[in-house]
Amino acid sequence: MKFSIIIPTRNRQKLLIKLLSHLDDILTKNSEIIVIDSSDLVINNFPTFSNFKFRYIHTNIKSAAIQRNIGLDQIDRTSNLTFFLDDDTFPNAEYLNQISEAIMKYDAIGASGLALNPKSKILRHKPKGLKGLVYRLFLLDSKKDGKLLKSAINIPCRDYLGEPIESDWLIGCSGWKTSAIEETKFENDFYGASLAEDVILSIRMKKKGALIVDPKIVIDHFEE
């Protein structure tokens, strides 16, 4: 399986190199990683990576969404899957293959797991009682996991011991069939961390095929 991995980053050199070194241990030589960096300073001292092709692009555009678009313009179109990872995440050794297997098993165009803070491993459970009623009235929560509300809010899945579900959207750290996503872009009017850009992309991608969330696939997200 041939993977392309796109990583936007900004002023997190230590976290980035930690992630890249880890990926070097779990990838095969026919994969590639494209880093799009909007840091204040260009990074010139990367270690040598042996298990993937590496490209580093520095940009003055401080937008995670646009940085991902720059990466999409550079990917090898012969890759089977394209992944998006954040610089503050850390996938386990099986993460990429698990996403790949979920896409193939459910004939989906994209899949993700759950991004959890390794310090807590706690998901936000459904609000109950009066709080739950208020959340539903203001379209902040739904009885159905993965159902994207009109407010564009709801999380894909709350139970990380549950079964895979078809979802309306995927989190930012996700994998996609390259043939499906190569001509689709994130919106260009997001800046900074580009919160919710994954929702907008998913809405557009869902028109092309199924999106799967497998809660047993977990990626560590070191939230600040």
Coordinates of C-alpha atoms in Angstrom, one line a residue:
M1 CA 0.0 0.0 0.0
K2 CA 1.4 3.4 -1.0
F3 CA 0.6 6.4 1.3
S4 CA 0.9 10.1 0.9
I5 CA 0.9 12.0 4.3
I6 CA 0.4 15.8 4.5
I7 CA 1.4 17.6 7.7
P8 CA 0.8 21.3 8.2
T9 CA 2.9 22.8 11.0
R10 CA 3.8 26.1 12.6
N11 CA 6.5 26.8 15.2
R12 CA 6.5 23.3 16.6
Q13 CA 9.8 21.9 15.4
K14 CA 10.4 19.5 18.3
L15 CA 6.9 17.9 18.0
L16 CA 7.2 17.8 14.2
I17 CA 10.5 16.0 14.2
K18 CA 9.3 13.6 16.9
L19 CA 6.3 12.7 14.7
L20 CA 8.5 12.3 11.6
S21 CA 11.0 10.1 13.3
H22 CA 8.1 7.9 14.6
L23 CA 6.6 7.7 11.1
D24 CA 10.1 6.7 9.7
D25 CA 9.8 3.6 12.0
I26 CA 6.4 2.5 10.7
L27 CA 6.3 3.4 7.0
T28 CA 7.6 1.6 4.0
K29 CA 9.9 3.1 1.4
N30 CA 7.2 3.7 -1.2
S31 CA 5.3 6.2 0.9
E32 CA 5.8 10.0 1.0
I33 CA 5.5 12.8 3.6
I34 CA 4.9 16.4 2.7
V35 CA 5.4 19.0 5.4
I36 CA 4.0 22.5 4.8
D37 CA 5.5 24.8 7.3
S38 CA 4.3 28.4 8.2
S39 CA 6.8 28.8 11.0
D40 CA 8.5 32.1 11.5
L41 CA 11.8 30.5 10.7
V42 CA 12.7 27.9 8.0
I43 CA 13.7 24.5 9.5
N44 CA 17.1 23.5 8.1
N45 CA 18.1 20.6 10.3
F46 CA 15.9 17.7 9.7
P47 CA 17.4 14.2 10.4
T48 CA 17.8 11.7 7.5
F49 CA 14.7 9.6 6.9
S50 CA 15.1 6.2 5.3
N51 CA 11.6 4.8 5.0
F52 CA 9.7 7.6 3.1
K53 CA 10.2 10.2 0.5
F54 CA 10.3 13.6 2.3
R55 CA 9.4 17.0 1.0
Y56 CA 9.5 20.2 3.0
I57 CA 7.7 23.4 1.8
H58 CA 7.9 26.7 3.7
T59 CA 5.1 29.2 3.2
N60 CA 4.2 32.6 4.6
I61 CA 0.5 31.6 4.6
K62 CA -0.5 31.0 8.2
S63 CA -3.5 28.7 7.5
A64 CA -3.7 25.0 8.3
A65 CA -6.4 24.6 5.6
I66 CA -4.4 26.3 2.9
Q67 CA -1.3 24.5 3.9
R68 CA -3.1 21.2 3.4
N69 CA -4.2 22.4 0.0
I70 CA -0.6 23.1 -0.9
G71 CA 0.2 19.6 0.1
L72 CA -2.6 18.2 -2.0
D73 CA -1.1 20.0 -5.0
Q74 CA 2.1 18.1 -4.4
I75 CA 1.0 14.5 -3.7
D76 CA 2.0 11.5 -5.8
R77 CA -1.2 10.7 -7.7
T78 CA -0.3 7.0 -7.7
S79 CA -0.6 6.8 -3.9
N80 CA -3.5 4.6 -2.8
L81 CA -4.4 6.8 0.2
T82 CA -3.7 10.3 1.3
F83 CA -3.6 11.1 5.1
F84 CA -3.7 14.3 7.0
L85 CA -1.9 14.4 10.3
D86 CA -1.3 17.3 12.7
D87 CA 2.1 18.0 14.2
D88 CA 0.8 17.5 17.7
T89 CA -0.5 14.0 17.1
F90 CA 1.2 10.6 17.5
P91 CA -0.3 7.5 15.6
N92 CA 0.4 4.0 16.9
A93 CA 2.2 1.6 14.7
E94 CA -1.0 0.2 13.2
Y95 CA -2.9 3.5 12.8
L96 CA -2.3 4.0 9.0
N97 CA -3.0 0.4 8.2
Q98 CA -6.2 0.3 10.3
I99 CA -7.5 3.4 8.5
S100 CA -6.7 1.7 5.2
E101 CA -8.4 -1.5 6.2
A102 CA -11.6 0.4 7.3
I103 CA -11.8 2.2 3.9
M104 CA -11.5 -1.1 2.0
K105 CA -13.8 -3.1 4.3
Y106 CA -16.6 -0.6 4.1
D107 CA -16.0 0.5 0.5
A108 CA -15.6 4.1 1.8
I109 CA -13.7 7.0 0.3
G110 CA -12.5 8.2 3.7
A111 CA -12.1 7.0 7.3
S112 CA -10.9 8.2 10.7
G113 CA -10.6 7.0 14.2
L114 CA -10.7 9.1 17.4
A115 CA -8.2 11.7 18.5
L116 CA -7.8 11.5 22.2
N117 CA -5.6 13.3 24.7
P118 CA -3.3 10.5 26.0
K119 CA -3.4 12.1 29.5
S120 CA -7.1 11.5 29.8
K121 CA -8.5 9.2 27.1
I122 CA -11.9 10.6 28.0
L123 CA -14.6 11.4 25.4
R124 CA -17.3 13.9 25.9
H125 CA -20.4 11.8 26.7
K126 CA -24.0 12.8 25.8
P127 CA -25.3 15.5 28.2
K128 CA -28.3 14.3 30.2
G129 CA -31.3 15.9 31.8
L130 CA -31.9 19.6 31.4
K131 CA -28.4 20.2 30.0
G132 CA -29.1 17.5 27.4
L133 CA -32.4 19.2 26.4
V134 CA -30.7 22.6 26.1
Y135 CA -28.0 21.1 23.9
R136 CA -30.6 19.5 21.6
L137 CA -32.7 22.6 21.4
F138 CA -29.7 24.6 20.3
L139 CA -28.5 21.9 17.9
L140 CA -25.3 21.2 19.9
D141 CA -25.9 17.5 20.4
S142 CA -27.7 14.6 18.7
K143 CA -28.9 11.2 19.7
K144 CA -27.2 9.8 16.7
D145 CA -23.4 9.7 16.7
G146 CA -21.9 11.0 13.4
K147 CA -25.0 13.0 12.5
L148 CA -23.9 16.5 11.5
L149 CA -26.4 19.0 12.8
K150 CA -27.5 22.2 11.0
S151 CA -25.2 24.0 13.5
A152 CA -22.3 22.0 12.0
I153 CA -21.7 20.6 15.5
N154 CA -21.7 17.1 16.8
I155 CA -18.9 14.6 17.4
P156 CA -18.5 11.5 15.2
C157 CA -18.5 9.0 18.0
R158 CA -18.5 9.0 21.8
D159 CA -17.8 5.3 22.7
Y160 CA -14.3 4.2 21.8
L161 CA -15.3 0.6 22.5
G162 CA -18.1 0.7 20.0
E163 CA -18.4 -0.5 16.4
P164 CA -17.5 1.4 13.2
I165 CA -20.2 3.8 12.1
E166 CA -21.0 5.7 8.9
S167 CA -20.5 9.4 9.7
D168 CA -21.4 12.7 8.1
W169 CA -17.8 14.0 8.8
L170 CA -14.3 13.0 9.7
I171 CA -11.9 14.6 12.0
G172 CA -8.8 16.4 10.6
C173 CA -6.5 13.4 11.2
S174 CA -8.1 11.1 8.6
G175 CA -7.3 9.0 5.5
W176 CA -8.8 9.3 2.1
K177 CA -8.7 7.5 -1.3
T178 CA -6.3 9.6 -3.3
S179 CA -8.5 9.2 -6.4
A180 CA -11.4 10.8 -4.5
I181 CA -9.7 13.7 -2.7
E182 CA -7.0 14.8 -5.2
E183 CA -9.3 17.2 -6.9
T184 CA -11.1 18.4 -3.8
K185 CA -9.7 21.3 -1.6
F186 CA -10.2 22.8 1.7
E187 CA -11.8 26.2 1.8
N188 CA -9.3 29.1 1.3
D189 CA -10.9 31.5 3.8
F190 CA -9.7 29.6 6.9
Y191 CA -6.8 31.0 8.8
G192 CA -4.7 30.0 11.8
A193 CA -5.7 26.6 13.1
S194 CA -8.6 26.5 10.6
L195 CA -11.1 25.1 13.1
A196 CA -14.0 23.3 11.4
E197 CA -12.3 23.1 8.0
D198 CA -12.6 19.3 8.3
V199 CA -16.4 19.6 8.6
I200 CA -16.6 21.6 5.4
L201 CA -14.4 19.2 3.5
S202 CA -16.3 16.2 4.7
I203 CA -19.6 17.7 3.5
R204 CA -18.2 18.0 0.1
M205 CA -16.6 14.6 0.1
K206 CA -19.6 12.7 1.4
K207 CA -21.3 13.4 -2.0
K208 CA -18.6 11.1 -3.5
G209 CA -19.0 8.2 -1.1
A210 CA -19.2 6.8 2.5
L211 CA -17.2 8.2 5.4
I212 CA -16.4 5.7 8.2
V213 CA -15.4 6.3 11.8
D214 CA -13.9 3.4 13.7
P215 CA -13.7 4.2 17.4
K216 CA -11.3 1.4 18.0
I217 CA -8.7 3.3 16.0
V218 CA -7.2 5.9 18.3
I219 CA -4.5 8.5 17.6
D220 CA -2.9 10.4 20.5
H221 CA -3.6 14.2 20.3
F222 CA -1.4 16.2 22.6
E223 CA -3.8 19.1 23.2
E224 CA -2.3 22.2 24.8

